[in-house]
XYZ file of C-alpha atoms in Angstrom:
740
model
C 130.536 82.833 86.376
C 130.786 79.039 86.859
C 130.395 77.794 90.843
C 133.575 75.630 91.703
C 131.431 72.999 92.424
C 129.501 72.917 89.121
C 131.147 70.326 86.210
C 130.019 72.176 83.417
C 133.067 73.740 81.683
C 131.110 74.820 78.864
C 131.695 78.500 79.672
C 135.314 78.204 80.694
C 137.942 80.173 78.561
C 140.447 77.172 79.163
C 142.354 76.255 75.455
C 143.898 73.201 77.908
C 140.668 71.090 77.445
C 140.620 70.756 74.137
C 141.135 67.613 71.868
C 144.149 66.657 70.507
C 147.804 67.956 71.925
C 146.043 69.433 74.637
C 145.664 65.370 76.619
C 147.506 63.036 77.987
C 146.510 59.651 77.849
C 142.329 60.696 77.860
C 143.258 62.819 81.337
C 143.182 66.710 80.329
C 145.719 68.864 80.833
C 146.090 71.532 83.456
C 146.772 75.121 82.470
C 150.365 76.547 82.324
C 150.756 79.831 84.695
C 153.241 81.190 82.582
C 157.104 82.356 84.550
C 157.767 85.805 85.270
C 160.715 85.744 87.317
C 160.519 88.191 89.823
C 163.583 89.069 92.607
C 162.355 89.547 96.766
C 165.306 90.481 98.559
C 165.863 90.207 101.946
C 168.886 89.762 104.406
C 171.340 89.066 101.586
C 168.742 86.303 100.361
C 167.500 86.534 97.187
C 164.618 84.105 96.175
C 163.357 84.273 92.809
C 159.450 84.111 92.531
C 158.062 82.868 88.968
C 154.414 83.359 89.813
C 153.792 86.723 92.023
C 152.084 88.342 89.133
C 148.756 86.213 89.875
C 148.978 88.517 93.032
C 146.825 91.307 90.445
C 143.686 90.378 90.765
C 142.028 93.005 88.340
C 144.254 91.474 85.420
C 141.986 90.078 83.049
C 145.039 87.646 82.283
C 145.033 86.832 86.189
C 141.107 85.675 85.854
C 141.463 83.735 82.944
C 143.562 81.873 84.473
C 141.842 81.321 87.196
C 138.689 80.539 85.704
C 140.844 78.123 83.660
C 141.546 76.420 86.712
C 138.188 75.663 87.878
C 137.886 74.137 84.561
C 140.305 72.328 84.622
C 139.399 70.666 88.474
C 135.764 70.281 86.788
C 136.933 68.109 84.075
C 139.364 66.161 86.288
C 137.277 65.526 89.024
C 134.353 64.944 86.963
C 133.653 61.204 87.761
C 133.478 62.587 91.272
C 130.405 64.253 90.680
C 128.021 60.618 91.923
C 129.627 60.666 95.049
C 129.363 63.930 95.870
C 125.842 63.954 95.163
C 125.807 61.154 97.131
C 127.432 62.627 100.363
C 125.499 66.121 99.959
C 121.996 63.636 100.072
C 123.526 61.841 103.144
C 123.977 65.400 105.039
C 120.598 66.696 103.989
C 118.873 63.476 104.879
C 120.303 63.886 108.363
C 119.724 67.608 108.880
C 116.138 68.708 110.261
C 115.952 71.182 108.224
C 113.040 73.293 109.431
C 114.241 73.887 113.017
C 114.757 76.474 115.627
C 117.616 77.723 118.266
C 116.603 77.746 121.715
C 115.092 81.002 122.778
C 117.707 83.518 124.629
C 116.143 86.277 126.559
C 117.081 89.590 126.755
C 115.467 92.428 128.673
C 111.715 91.797 128.023
C 112.222 89.432 124.738
C 113.036 85.748 123.971
C 115.597 85.508 120.733
C 115.882 83.026 118.157
C 116.749 81.858 114.875
C 115.028 79.460 112.486
C 115.654 77.045 109.217
C 113.161 76.454 106.750
C 113.521 73.699 104.611
C 114.960 74.661 101.096
C 115.867 77.909 102.447
C 120.097 79.041 102.211
C 119.912 81.408 105.214
C 118.597 81.834 109.186
C 115.500 83.734 109.937
C 116.219 85.892 112.996
C 112.907 86.230 115.720
C 112.148 87.364 118.983
C 108.453 86.909 120.741
C 107.826 88.608 124.062
C 108.729 87.133 127.298
C 106.751 87.260 130.576
C 107.572 88.953 134.165
C 105.283 86.810 136.309
C 107.849 87.282 139.499
C 108.635 83.892 139.635
C 112.298 83.337 138.392
C 111.729 79.655 137.370
C 108.942 80.302 135.138
C 110.264 83.907 133.727
C 113.244 81.920 132.588
C 112.105 78.740 131.243
C 112.635 79.663 127.150
C 109.043 79.195 125.556
C 108.650 75.335 123.749
C 109.013 75.875 120.175
C 108.414 73.374 117.303
C 109.773 73.521 114.332
C 107.152 74.210 111.635
C 105.401 75.144 114.522
C 103.946 78.975 114.399
C 105.424 80.629 117.847
C 102.722 82.866 119.414
C 103.642 86.650 118.889
C 106.557 85.895 116.678
C 108.503 88.982 114.991
C 110.875 88.720 112.425
C 113.829 90.835 113.153
C 115.643 90.083 109.923
C 115.058 87.059 107.143
C 118.545 86.176 105.473
C 116.932 84.900 102.522
C 115.377 88.561 101.265
C 118.783 90.063 102.093
C 120.686 87.675 99.735
C 117.742 87.883 97.048
C 120.005 88.801 94.077
C 123.485 89.265 95.843
C 126.001 86.770 94.657
C 126.816 86.516 98.810
C 125.462 87.024 102.014
C 126.684 86.972 105.773
C 125.128 88.187 108.460
C 128.074 90.160 110.482
C 127.024 91.589 114.088
C 123.548 92.453 115.148
C 122.501 94.709 118.463
C 119.089 95.409 119.912
C 118.397 98.588 121.978
C 117.514 97.748 125.789
C 114.231 98.976 125.262
C 113.672 96.419 122.404
C 112.938 99.199 119.582
C 116.026 99.049 117.387
C 117.771 96.856 115.291
C 121.662 97.110 114.408
C 122.429 94.706 112.043
C 125.741 94.049 109.813
C 125.546 92.359 105.986
C 128.000 91.679 103.928
C 127.221 90.766 100.174
C 130.527 90.397 98.652
C 132.542 87.713 101.195
C 135.505 90.191 101.905
C 134.026 90.613 105.901
C 133.652 94.587 105.213
C 129.910 94.761 106.096
C 127.110 97.425 105.823
C 125.228 98.576 109.245
C 121.463 99.206 108.890
C 118.859 100.100 111.911
C 115.634 98.873 111.727
C 112.929 100.300 113.924
C 110.829 97.455 115.090
C 107.574 99.148 116.128
C 106.985 99.739 112.280
C 109.360 97.527 110.348
C 110.963 100.654 108.593
C 114.559 100.806 108.274
C 115.882 104.063 109.376
C 117.938 106.469 107.245
C 121.148 105.869 109.021
C 123.705 103.545 107.188
C 127.181 102.574 107.486
C 129.068 101.308 104.922
C 132.708 99.092 105.614
C 132.454 98.401 109.442
C 133.840 94.895 110.881
C 132.323 92.642 112.815
C 130.984 93.201 116.353
C 127.804 96.060 117.269
C 126.724 97.648 120.656
C 124.233 100.346 121.618
C 124.694 102.444 124.441
C 122.257 102.016 127.080
C 119.978 104.885 126.128
C 119.603 103.266 122.751
C 120.974 106.719 120.779
C 124.550 105.585 119.937
C 125.476 102.640 118.374
C 129.136 101.643 118.515
C 130.820 99.673 115.029
C 134.712 98.722 114.759
C 136.358 100.084 111.382
C 139.536 98.014 109.714
C 142.245 99.556 108.191
C 143.676 99.033 104.350
C 145.313 95.930 105.357
C 142.158 94.463 106.941
C 143.201 95.058 110.784
C 140.370 96.536 113.288
C 141.858 99.422 114.490
C 139.118 102.268 115.136
C 135.960 101.764 117.761
C 133.559 104.476 116.264
C 130.168 105.566 117.433
C 127.389 106.339 115.500
C 124.491 109.017 117.338
C 120.954 108.168 115.140
C 119.650 111.225 113.078
C 123.321 112.327 112.516
C 125.760 112.236 109.364
C 128.253 109.361 109.345
C 130.997 111.581 108.652
C 130.362 113.118 112.235
C 130.676 109.616 113.558
C 133.202 109.791 117.126
C 136.064 107.844 117.036
C 136.093 106.449 120.624
C 139.617 104.705 120.062
C 142.174 104.081 116.940
C 144.883 101.908 117.391
C 147.651 102.878 115.138
C 150.503 99.747 116.003
C 149.624 97.436 113.142
C 150.961 94.632 115.051
C 147.434 94.907 117.301
C 144.541 93.998 117.116
C 141.238 95.928 118.221
C 137.986 95.102 119.838
C 135.069 95.696 121.662
C 132.181 94.133 123.849
C 129.954 95.291 126.315
C 130.467 94.185 130.010
C 128.224 91.700 131.168
C 125.573 94.200 133.515
C 125.985 96.352 130.295
C 127.766 99.703 132.404
C 130.969 99.679 130.410
C 132.463 99.580 126.630
C 135.281 97.271 127.205
C 137.437 98.185 124.192
C 140.312 94.986 124.037
C 143.772 95.689 122.317
C 146.203 93.090 121.519
C 148.064 90.407 120.286
C 149.251 86.693 121.084
C 151.195 87.954 123.488
C 150.312 91.164 125.737
C 147.362 93.006 125.792
C 145.718 96.305 127.070
C 142.006 97.077 128.276
C 140.252 100.531 128.393
C 136.897 101.110 129.875
C 134.420 103.556 129.334
C 132.142 104.032 132.164
C 128.211 105.052 130.305
C 127.604 106.375 133.908
C 130.466 109.294 133.143
C 131.189 108.983 129.943
C 133.121 112.207 129.758
C 136.070 110.807 131.480
C 136.669 108.975 128.210
C 138.563 105.425 128.329
C 140.196 104.587 131.492
C 143.374 102.180 130.701
C 143.727 99.147 133.062
C 146.837 97.332 132.570
C 148.749 99.416 130.495
C 150.599 97.264 127.206
C 154.117 98.103 128.242
C 153.642 95.601 131.231
C 153.531 93.060 128.619
C 150.605 91.071 130.441
C 148.013 89.264 128.636
C 144.557 89.914 130.097
C 140.847 89.910 129.983
C 139.148 92.123 132.017
C 135.218 92.075 133.462
C 134.519 94.927 135.139
C 131.478 95.178 137.511
C 129.974 95.960 140.483
C 130.348 93.952 144.079
C 128.801 94.987 147.657
C 128.117 98.367 146.031
C 132.282 98.740 144.936
C 133.605 98.730 141.303
C 135.462 95.632 140.743
C 137.065 94.386 137.711
C 137.186 90.354 137.266
C 141.131 89.643 135.934
C 141.833 86.515 133.380
C 145.892 86.944 133.191
C 149.128 85.600 132.525
C 151.025 87.770 135.087
C 153.597 85.256 136.749
C 150.805 82.568 135.399
C 151.962 80.868 132.081
C 148.311 79.113 131.851
C 146.803 82.368 133.082
C 144.805 82.686 136.409
C 141.721 84.738 137.681
C 142.045 88.015 140.098
C 139.835 90.163 141.651
C 140.736 93.835 141.518
C 139.152 97.014 142.738
C 138.598 99.125 139.617
C 140.614 101.930 141.545
C 143.991 99.973 141.922
C 144.681 100.688 138.404
C 145.579 104.241 139.145
C 148.198 102.807 141.095
C 151.744 101.643 139.569
C 151.403 97.622 139.016
C 153.862 96.950 141.941
C 151.347 98.848 144.280
C 148.819 97.137 143.271
C 146.381 94.261 145.245
C 145.419 91.389 143.560
C 143.570 88.832 145.341
C 143.220 85.418 144.231
C 139.714 83.720 142.675
C 141.595 80.931 140.983
C 144.929 80.406 141.041
C 147.571 79.574 138.565
C 147.782 75.186 137.844
C 150.577 73.593 135.263
C 147.647 71.497 134.461
C 144.974 74.202 133.625
C 144.576 76.567 130.945
C 142.564 79.242 132.160
C 140.241 80.846 128.852
C 138.235 83.721 130.610
C 135.520 84.516 133.106
C 132.773 86.557 132.992
C 130.131 87.348 136.088
C 126.402 87.341 136.406
C 124.474 89.311 139.601
C 125.576 85.973 141.787
C 128.354 83.842 140.061
C 131.374 84.416 138.598
C 131.721 81.515 135.421
C 135.164 80.824 134.400
C 135.961 78.537 131.114
C 138.864 76.404 131.489
C 140.879 73.710 129.841
C 141.531 70.354 131.526
C 143.144 67.484 129.892
C 142.487 69.071 126.581
C 138.679 69.020 127.365
C 137.105 72.590 127.494
C 134.969 73.051 130.706
C 133.352 75.261 132.641
C 133.275 76.596 136.355
C 130.735 78.577 138.895
C 131.857 80.372 141.837
C 129.472 82.477 144.084
C 130.396 86.292 143.726
C 129.862 86.390 147.630
C 133.255 85.952 149.505
C 135.008 86.237 145.855
C 138.790 86.455 146.546
C 138.744 86.167 150.121
C 139.595 83.331 152.796
C 135.515 82.861 152.518
C 134.973 82.138 148.895
C 133.239 79.192 147.670
C 134.639 76.315 145.817
C 134.216 76.281 142.488
C 131.703 73.292 141.176
C 131.751 72.274 137.594
C 128.157 70.577 135.573
C 129.209 67.131 135.285
C 128.697 65.338 132.387
C 129.274 61.752 131.442
C 131.800 61.097 128.463
C 135.466 61.596 128.070
C 135.905 63.501 125.265
C 133.435 66.753 125.013
C 133.441 70.461 124.802
C 131.356 72.126 127.529
C 131.160 76.253 126.855
C 129.128 79.244 127.525
C 125.778 79.589 125.245
C 125.354 83.058 126.383
C 123.847 84.450 129.564
C 121.585 87.686 130.971
C 123.287 89.224 133.815
C 120.424 89.158 135.922
C 119.285 85.735 135.112
C 119.537 82.853 137.856
C 120.647 80.197 135.233
C 123.750 80.566 132.790
C 123.177 78.925 128.833
C 125.639 75.842 128.331
C 126.618 74.278 125.286
C 127.617 70.763 124.939
C 129.020 68.530 122.053
C 130.698 65.374 121.909
C 131.919 64.160 118.619
C 128.992 61.896 118.442
C 126.677 63.783 120.921
C 124.420 66.357 118.632
C 124.996 69.739 119.979
C 122.987 70.184 123.451
C 121.210 73.087 124.899
C 121.613 73.054 128.928
C 120.276 75.696 131.464
C 122.572 75.444 134.644
C 120.710 76.716 137.397
C 123.401 78.876 139.343
C 121.642 78.378 142.800
C 121.335 74.555 142.776
C 123.423 73.107 140.253
C 120.501 71.444 138.371
C 120.942 70.941 134.740
C 118.059 71.700 132.677
C 118.387 69.717 128.737
C 116.514 72.742 126.464
C 117.428 70.756 123.147
C 119.261 68.258 121.583
C 119.928 68.897 117.910
C 118.066 66.287 116.041
C 119.825 63.762 113.570
C 117.850 62.023 110.957
C 118.274 58.914 109.410
C 118.867 56.647 111.879
C 121.390 58.073 113.367
C 122.832 56.018 116.410
C 125.860 57.284 118.464
C 126.254 53.789 119.699
C 127.529 52.920 116.014
C 130.533 55.116 116.267
C 133.474 55.087 118.768
C 135.685 58.100 119.717
C 139.307 57.252 121.880
C 141.948 59.211 122.886
C 145.693 58.347 121.374
C 148.609 59.369 121.996
C 151.795 59.360 119.132
C 155.725 60.154 120.344
C 157.546 63.258 118.183
C 161.126 63.083 117.702
C 161.885 64.884 120.786
C 159.564 62.682 122.848
C 156.937 64.658 123.346
C 153.481 63.213 123.627
C 150.729 64.218 121.003
C 147.459 63.548 121.819
C 145.057 62.274 118.878
C 141.230 62.094 118.609
C 140.498 58.777 116.839
C 137.047 58.550 115.329
C 136.020 55.370 113.555
C 132.886 53.334 113.049
C 131.901 50.350 115.425
C 132.588 47.621 113.197
C 135.918 48.721 111.857
C 138.624 46.180 112.713
C 141.737 46.733 113.237
C 143.014 44.818 110.358
C 145.583 47.171 108.558
C 143.236 47.775 105.805
C 140.987 50.762 106.311
C 141.171 54.163 104.548
C 142.275 56.974 106.847
C 142.129 61.116 106.611
C 144.052 62.889 109.491
C 143.307 66.376 109.912
C 145.595 69.328 111.584
C 145.275 72.979 112.660
C 148.009 73.669 114.942
C 148.309 77.826 115.102
C 146.964 80.808 116.960
C 146.183 78.626 120.569
C 143.330 77.483 118.305
C 142.155 73.832 119.922
C 140.507 71.081 117.897
C 137.880 70.474 120.518
C 135.437 67.501 120.095
C 132.471 68.529 118.115
C 129.260 66.945 116.153
C 129.775 66.919 112.807
C 127.227 65.292 110.385
C 129.133 65.691 106.969
C 131.766 63.961 108.683
C 129.614 60.767 109.347
C 129.650 60.068 105.760
C 133.346 59.208 105.662
C 132.731 57.082 108.763
C 130.330 54.953 107.258
C 132.386 54.177 104.233
C 135.179 52.889 106.769
C 137.463 55.788 107.071
C 139.207 56.122 110.026
C 139.547 59.954 111.433
C 141.879 61.009 112.682
C 142.831 64.576 114.685
C 146.141 65.423 115.470
C 146.226 67.916 118.347
C 149.572 69.258 117.264
C 151.750 72.025 118.925
C 150.462 75.611 117.825
C 147.010 74.442 119.052
C 146.076 75.385 122.805
C 144.771 71.485 124.048
C 147.271 71.177 126.137
C 147.455 74.892 128.253
C 150.017 77.756 127.063
C 153.429 76.279 126.693
C 151.667 73.957 123.913
C 151.154 76.934 121.782
C 154.613 78.642 122.691
C 156.167 75.019 121.599
C 154.804 75.092 118.044
C 154.922 79.063 117.300
C 157.608 81.700 115.961
C 161.108 79.504 115.968
C 159.346 76.606 117.385
C 156.814 76.172 114.610
C 158.344 73.300 112.760
C 157.072 71.328 115.564
C 153.759 71.468 114.257
C 154.672 69.992 111.360
C 156.832 67.167 112.035
C 154.198 66.240 115.086
C 151.635 65.340 112.425
C 153.977 63.585 110.466
C 154.795 61.733 113.711
C 150.810 61.279 114.281
C 150.806 60.371 110.775
C 153.570 57.361 111.522
C 151.686 56.088 114.570
C 148.183 55.851 112.370
C 150.398 53.932 109.914
C 151.897 51.395 112.555
C 148.339 51.371 114.521
C 146.953 48.648 112.832
C 143.676 51.161 112.346
C 144.578 51.842 108.478
C 146.613 51.053 105.665
C 149.683 53.077 105.360
C 149.064 53.249 101.561
C 145.431 54.543 102.295
C 146.145 57.604 104.828
C 144.718 61.825 103.087
C 145.581 64.596 105.254
C 143.445 67.901 105.799
C 143.395 71.102 106.825
C 142.585 74.814 106.367
C 143.667 78.033 106.554
C 147.116 78.049 108.687
C 146.028 74.203 108.505
C 146.649 74.695 105.014
C 149.908 75.716 105.689
C 150.437 72.728 107.676
C 149.330 70.805 104.635
C 151.606 72.624 102.353
C 154.481 71.879 104.953
C 154.080 67.958 105.214
C 153.491 67.759 101.924
C 157.052 68.628 101.330
C 158.198 66.806 104.480
C 156.822 63.704 103.793
C 155.064 63.680 100.013
C 155.189 59.942 100.445
C 153.108 58.976 103.014
C 149.959 60.373 101.870
C 147.539 59.436 99.253
C 146.034 62.723 99.029
C 146.340 66.398 100.957
C 143.135 69.021 100.824
C 144.604 72.313 101.958
C 141.530 74.421 102.491
C 142.319 78.614 102.280
C 146.047 77.586 102.919
C 148.270 80.010 104.003
C 150.914 78.495 102.212
C 153.239 81.410 101.088
C 153.529 83.171 104.116
C 157.406 84.520 103.929
C 155.955 86.700 100.955
C 152.442 87.412 102.481
C 154.365 88.537 106.072
C 157.250 90.622 104.439
C 154.585 93.035 103.196
C 153.013 94.546 106.225
C 150.721 96.502 104.061
C 149.150 93.144 103.009
C 145.842 92.254 104.752
C 146.699 91.483 108.563
C 150.010 91.050 107.659
C 151.560 92.998 110.609
C 149.395 90.903 113.243
C 151.061 87.859 112.381
C 154.256 88.986 113.652
C 153.343 87.525 117.280
C 153.097 84.247 115.606
C 155.860 83.581 113.150
C 158.446 86.347 113.887
C 158.709 89.278 112.302
C 161.124 88.337 109.390
C 161.246 92.045 107.878
C 163.975 93.030 111.199
C 164.769 89.921 112.086
C 167.124 87.738 109.884
C 166.534 84.410 111.816
C 163.436 84.708 111.567
C 163.362 85.337 107.747
C 165.713 82.238 107.708
C 163.980 79.792 109.886
C 160.485 80.555 108.066
C 161.914 80.463 104.645
C 163.209 76.897 105.739
C 159.432 75.631 105.747
C 157.173 77.846 104.094
C 155.266 75.533 101.115
C 156.040 77.529 98.460
C 159.624 78.274 99.242
C 160.377 74.554 99.651
C 158.074 72.776 96.549
C 160.998 70.221 95.286
C 161.256 67.694 92.720
C 159.024 64.762 94.424
C 156.543 61.982 93.953
C 153.481 64.062 95.302
C 150.417 63.001 96.050
C 147.133 63.831 94.772
C 146.295 67.617 95.908
C 143.681 70.246 95.997
C 144.355 73.843 96.966
C 140.610 75.028 97.854
C 140.357 79.044 98.140
C 138.144 81.850 97.360
C 138.794 84.913 95.184
C 137.407 87.310 98.008
C 139.079 86.056 100.836
C 140.672 88.959 102.743
C 142.258 86.597 105.247
C 144.360 83.816 103.185
C 144.872 85.800 99.513
C 143.603 83.597 96.855
C 147.194 84.168 95.208
C 148.522 81.990 97.706
C 147.562 78.527 96.822
C 147.204 79.602 93.064
C 151.035 80.032 93.204
C 151.483 76.824 95.308
C 149.378 74.899 92.486
C 151.224 76.124 90.030
C 154.942 75.452 91.140
C 153.822 71.971 92.576
C 152.820 70.917 88.933
C 156.312 72.252 87.652
C 158.334 70.240 90.657
C 156.261 67.200 90.623
C 157.970 63.894 89.343
C 154.856 61.709 89.888
C 151.564 61.918 87.641
C 148.716 62.741 90.533
C 146.465 65.375 89.656
C 147.396 68.335 91.365
C 143.815 71.238 91.366
C 142.911 74.551 92.411
C 139.241 74.936 93.070
C 138.251 78.709 93.525
C 135.167 80.375 94.723
C 134.744 83.605 92.767
C 131.968 84.646 94.719
C 132.751 84.141 98.486
C 135.702 84.800 100.961
C 137.833 82.538 103.932
C 134.767 80.586 104.904
C 133.379 79.306 101.415
C 130.219 79.801 99.754
C 127.421 81.250 101.812
C 124.223 79.447 102.445
C 124.217 76.347 103.944
C 123.168 74.359 101.128
C 126.036 75.696 99.288
C 128.310 74.981 102.004
C 127.327 71.075 102.362
C 127.880 71.242 98.428
C 132.132 72.334 99.631
C 132.112 69.756 102.278
C 130.844 66.856 99.806
C 133.491 68.333 97.397
C 136.443 68.267 99.431
C 135.164 64.645 101.031
C 134.713 63.268 97.781
C 137.975 64.302 97.069
C 139.875 62.061 99.596
C 136.970 59.143 99.335
C 138.304 58.472 95.607
C 142.102 58.902 96.440
C 142.026 56.457 98.970
C 139.626 54.182 97.355
C 136.641 54.260 99.597
C 133.513 55.710 97.546
C 130.899 52.962 98.302
C 129.572 52.778 101.886
C 130.732 50.028 104.029
């Protein structure tokens, strides 16, 4: 089957591309989806859906139509191929294709990954660690150089070999036993995020006979290495079971550690930092529940900490302090932005009102607390302040008492950056930090807990003469209609003039409290080098300005997300940084919903819109709790099944239902046939309805990857091709194909 980024149409079944009546002024005609009216009735409202029949992905007629869409897209964008090739080459030429990650120590080994030039997938490796007794030596990662063999290297998994002969490859969870002998890993060869779990004996290289199908993300071994824990999804793709497989036994005998029957709750697990507990997390966006399995006393079963009935949203990290079992809680009890408390494990046996929680990090209206973990000597807290994610460190000695030490924050010298945890070993004297900004390539630091010293272990190389000083990132603010200030990140080439003549691309997301944090992106340089001003609108519904920012962009306040983006576009059009007639917009998944909404709200403000795996038919999806992940969405959007007000509100903004006669701009909907999060049918229906309604002449195209999932095609080169396709579509519409 044709890859969607390919331009050949020889295998297309579409008759719409033939000569004669199928052409209009030399432009190929799009495939026409037939109408088959189907009524949807809820709360006295009737909606007639002409294109719901496209949901039947097993029907040959549907597959034929999607292939015709791909053929039309390839034909109508064929002249963009040289630009796509140029962008792909720019990405490739800036990327050090043979590279290694900084090794991470776990038990007696240093683990790392490497990429090799010409290969699509990473290779997972390790080498033996030394134990000299000198912490400074033992915790300094070995120097690894691209292209230079690492002494004692052992390959755990070569993704290129695993992917041979497969239409798709993605590595899910992975885990190693404490003794380092067994390696569990999960592989997806369809793009549907259902993985096959296998276990490799690293002493011999042989695979054990144990094979578990249809597992989800997250794997962990028990401390004795005899059991492997994994997650299972139900028919709606909701993670609902935590199971345990004992090595050497039949999969049919695997034990269900926990099962969550509430369709609106998501279930996952992890090991505690000290690996003494299995931590089972159950939750939605508004409240949660944590259950602990003590590996020293597994027969006691799972212990509930704060039950969900208390409607508290929290994360828990169990550990031992001064010989006492403790829990470090990140929670929103009387703290909308969350705070951190220290609690004796025994306290959770009492009613909530009688428990003693000692404050570690108090609530602050200006600081959003994201989470906390521990090492043997320190607590490490992730916070967001002034929209920026950063790390704070506190000694465990005196934690939660009057003798508690002050929080220390590693210091960096840029205004807009992201600093986060990159993993740590409980007994380590340091923690791994990741650092990046819009124009600083990712850096890996080790932060020494006792001294506060930062050790730069690596900065990702960027080839092709890249100089960060050639670019500028600035914080600007737009004003929403209700007076709310919307933060913007404005990126440009340093020599771009504020003359009102530049092409520009607006990017947004704005859901699930997800933040669009500063991060380096090689592909984006291809836009900036062509004079594009790139603006990220940090609209409500995201997490950039605290929990209230999220709450003000969800459920019955969701419209703020869309109007914020339009207000940000207005700021850009009036700022002098852009030509108002040369502004495009892009967003993916829930950001694709944003694209669909603004296309209806203000089609005249955009020269082009790219909607990636777009959630553009949300009401239809959420009204059916049997569809993948639908019930989990109720906490984000509301429940339109039971609530007429939610139904009416969602219908007022749902992109599919609000398509209208309008002069729509050039639009590309990019999706994947096997996506389980946003089904391909949503953009397929949306495109059909847009074509029916538009009063303009700009092409509206559907590009569908037939062998991929929510993240697009697998393999780094295929990913680069996908990004080049999206950017070429935008640049062509903006008349900005040439490097400035």
